[in-house]
Tab-separated table of C-alpha atoms in Angstrom:
chain	number	residue	atom	x	y	z
L	1	MET	CA	117.492	62.450	48.453
L	2	ASN	CA	119.438	59.472	47.700
L	3	LEU	CA	117.072	56.345	47.729
L	4	PRO	CA	118.536	52.773	47.940
L	5	LYS	CA	118.719	51.452	44.483
L	6	THR	CA	116.828	48.150	43.597
L	7	THR	CA	116.183	46.119	40.157
L	8	LEU	CA	113.377	44.765	38.610
L	9	LEU	CA	113.228	42.379	35.572
L	10	TYR	CA	110.726	41.164	33.348
L	11	LEU	CA	111.035	38.508	30.613
L	12	HIS	CA	109.065	39.861	27.752
L	13	LYS	CA	107.843	37.973	24.494
L	14	PRO	CA	106.409	40.807	22.618
L	15	LYS	CA	105.238	38.822	19.451
L	16	GLU	CA	103.376	36.240	21.584
L	17	LYS	CA	102.239	39.571	23.782
L	18	GLN	CA	103.482	37.781	27.050
L	19	ILE	CA	105.198	38.695	30.062
L	20	LEU	CA	106.767	36.604	32.808
L	21	LEU	CA	105.428	37.368	36.417
L	22	ALA	CA	106.638	35.486	39.555
L	23	MET	CA	104.593	35.053	42.454
L	24	LYS	CA	106.531	36.202	45.649
L	25	LYS	CA	106.856	33.369	48.163
L	26	ARG	CA	108.517	34.743	51.067
L	27	SER	CA	109.422	38.344	52.716
L	28	PHE	CA	108.918	41.523	51.033
L	29	GLY	CA	105.960	41.396	48.406
L	30	VAL	CA	105.043	37.811	49.490
L	31	GLY	CA	101.604	36.880	47.799
L	32	LYS	CA	102.048	39.557	44.790
L	33	TRP	CA	102.920	39.008	41.261
L	34	ASN	CA	106.017	40.797	40.227
L	35	GLY	CA	108.947	40.657	38.112
L	36	VAL	CA	112.450	39.269	39.408
L	37	GLY	CA	115.044	41.563	41.135
L	38	GLY	CA	115.894	43.013	44.378
L	39	LYS	CA	118.547	44.776	46.353
L	40	LEU	CA	122.190	45.431	45.036
L	41	ASN	CA	124.946	43.732	47.004
L	42	LYS	CA	127.925	45.948	48.264
L	43	GLY	CA	129.886	47.046	45.146
L	44	GLU	CA	127.359	45.674	42.691
L	45	SER	CA	126.062	47.514	39.673
L	46	ILE	CA	122.344	47.647	38.942
L	47	LEU	CA	123.096	45.467	35.855
L	48	GLU	CA	125.053	42.927	37.755
L	49	ALA	CA	122.369	42.651	40.359
L	50	ILE	CA	119.733	42.019	37.727
L	51	VAL	CA	121.790	39.219	36.192
L	52	ARG	CA	122.676	37.698	39.666
L	53	GLU	CA	118.845	38.058	40.988
L	54	THR	CA	117.580	36.371	37.902
L	55	LYS	CA	119.520	33.316	38.080
L	56	GLU	CA	118.739	33.041	42.113
L	57	GLU	CA	114.906	33.802	41.695
L	58	ILE	CA	114.182	31.882	38.474
L	59	ASP	CA	117.240	30.040	37.613
L	60	VAL	CA	117.511	32.102	34.010
L	61	MET	CA	120.774	33.633	32.817
L	62	VAL	CA	120.449	36.788	31.197
L	63	ASN	CA	123.114	39.017	29.395
L	64	GLU	CA	123.569	42.622	30.646
L	65	LYS	CA	123.956	43.590	27.078
L	66	ASP	CA	120.423	42.608	26.579
L	67	LEU	CA	118.582	44.580	29.205
L	68	VAL	CA	116.563	47.505	28.433
L	69	GLN	CA	115.680	49.828	30.867
L	70	VAL	CA	112.060	51.207	30.748
L	71	ALA	CA	111.180	52.854	33.854
L	72	THR	CA	112.950	54.448	37.077
L	73	LEU	CA	110.335	54.680	39.792
L	74	ASP	CA	110.770	55.808	43.288
L	75	PHE	CA	108.882	54.628	46.188
L	76	ALA	CA	107.823	55.796	49.279
L	77	TRP	CA	105.577	54.566	52.059
L	78	GLU	CA	103.447	56.091	54.897
L	79	ASN	CA	105.488	55.748	58.102
L	80	LYS	CA	107.782	53.509	56.710
L	81	PRO	CA	111.067	55.583	55.722
L	82	GLU	CA	113.235	52.264	55.898
L	83	TRP	CA	110.985	50.896	52.808
L	84	GLU	CA	111.894	53.846	50.569
L	85	GLN	CA	113.544	52.558	47.387
L	86	GLN	CA	114.403	53.760	43.877
L	87	VAL	CA	113.331	50.660	41.565
L	88	ASN	CA	115.568	50.249	38.188
L	89	VAL	CA	112.871	48.337	35.621
L	90	PHE	CA	114.103	46.471	32.860
L	91	PHE	CA	112.865	44.399	29.779
L	92	VAL	CA	114.674	41.387	28.524
L	93	GLU	CA	113.803	39.446	25.420
L	94	ASN	CA	116.722	36.938	25.102
L	95	TRP	CA	117.748	34.712	28.078
L	96	GLU	CA	119.214	31.053	28.430
L	97	GLY	CA	117.162	28.545	30.079
L	98	GLU	CA	113.438	28.010	31.136
L	99	PRO	CA	111.852	29.660	34.155
L	100	VAL	CA	111.630	27.196	37.171
L	101	GLU	CA	110.206	27.655	40.859
L	102	THR	CA	112.640	28.579	43.417
L	103	GLU	CA	112.306	29.113	47.223
L	104	GLU	CA	111.442	32.573	46.559
L	105	MET	CA	109.290	32.727	43.513
L	106	ASN	CA	107.033	30.741	41.337
L	107	PRO	CA	107.296	32.003	37.628
L	108	LYS	CA	104.599	31.938	35.208
L	109	TRP	CA	103.988	33.555	31.717
L	110	HIS	CA	101.067	35.658	31.254
L	111	SER	CA	99.116	37.608	28.465
L	112	ILE	CA	99.692	40.907	28.485
L	113	ASP	CA	96.016	41.387	27.877
L	114	ALA	CA	95.012	39.334	30.871
L	115	ILE	CA	97.540	40.433	33.610
L	116	GLU	CA	96.291	39.872	37.156
L	117	TYR	CA	96.785	43.518	38.193
L	118	GLU	CA	94.480	42.633	41.365
L	119	ASN	CA	97.198	40.415	42.726
L	120	MET	CA	100.146	42.904	42.012
L	121	TRP	CA	101.212	45.992	43.733
L	122	VAL	CA	98.679	48.898	43.628
L	123	SER	CA	101.039	51.136	41.552
L	124	ASP	CA	101.900	48.472	38.851
L	125	THR	CA	98.318	49.266	37.202
L	126	HIS	CA	99.596	52.776	36.637
L	127	TRP	CA	103.059	52.312	35.079
L	128	LEU	CA	102.956	48.532	33.799
L	129	PRO	CA	100.439	48.993	30.797
L	130	LEU	CA	102.394	52.128	29.627
L	131	VAL	CA	105.860	50.433	29.648
L	132	LEU	CA	104.193	47.337	27.670
L	133	LYS	CA	102.976	49.746	25.219
L	134	GLY	CA	106.588	50.840	24.606
L	135	LYS	CA	106.847	54.131	26.497
L	136	LYS	CA	110.010	54.813	28.948
L	137	LEU	CA	108.855	56.265	32.403
L	138	SER	CA	110.263	57.917	35.306
L	139	GLY	CA	107.854	58.169	38.004
L	140	LYS	CA	107.382	58.919	42.080
L	141	PHE	CA	104.904	56.766	44.360
L	142	LYS	CA	103.548	57.407	47.835
L	143	LEU	CA	102.045	54.464	49.149
L	144	SER	CA	99.764	53.802	52.221
L	145	GLU	CA	101.815	52.125	55.309
L	146	ASP	CA	99.963	48.572	54.001
L	147	GLY	CA	100.849	49.227	50.458
L	148	ASN	CA	97.528	48.720	49.367
L	149	LYS	CA	96.582	52.346	48.228
L	150	VAL	CA	98.416	54.997	46.163
L	151	LEU	CA	98.383	58.353	48.145
L	152	ASP	CA	100.197	60.385	45.559
L	153	MET	CA	102.076	59.669	42.098
L	154	ARG	CA	103.817	61.277	39.374
L	155	LEU	CA	104.590	59.726	36.153
L	156	GLU	CA	106.646	61.115	33.019
L	157	GLU	CA	107.269	59.763	29.894
L	158	ILE	CA	111.307	60.148	29.190
């Protein structure tokens, strides 16, 4: 099955043990902490989409060569086939500019030891702690229709 590809980027300060999460202010995922990213435009590569989305959502410039892929996660929702997607997750440790709030996202630095998982997608508690420990993952998640329960999952280290 060929799932629509989406992007997800986390600004990461490993020495300071901090990660940038952004509160989604509208549409899909509203009210949840997440990284930045989204759908690819027609003809756009995954890396090009990350650069564009990061600039649009938090006004930060990232360079494709600095992006490190940490996970590929396939998502399905019960009774919502139109939401199925493959999320390509990246970390970046170098960027230009300071994250700012936009119409879509409100960014905030979080200690990786005190991430508010209760205000994130339910699946994030399963994979994000592992990538923060340096693991690279491939995974599949099936979520309930409202996205609040993991019905099935498979995670493997790659």
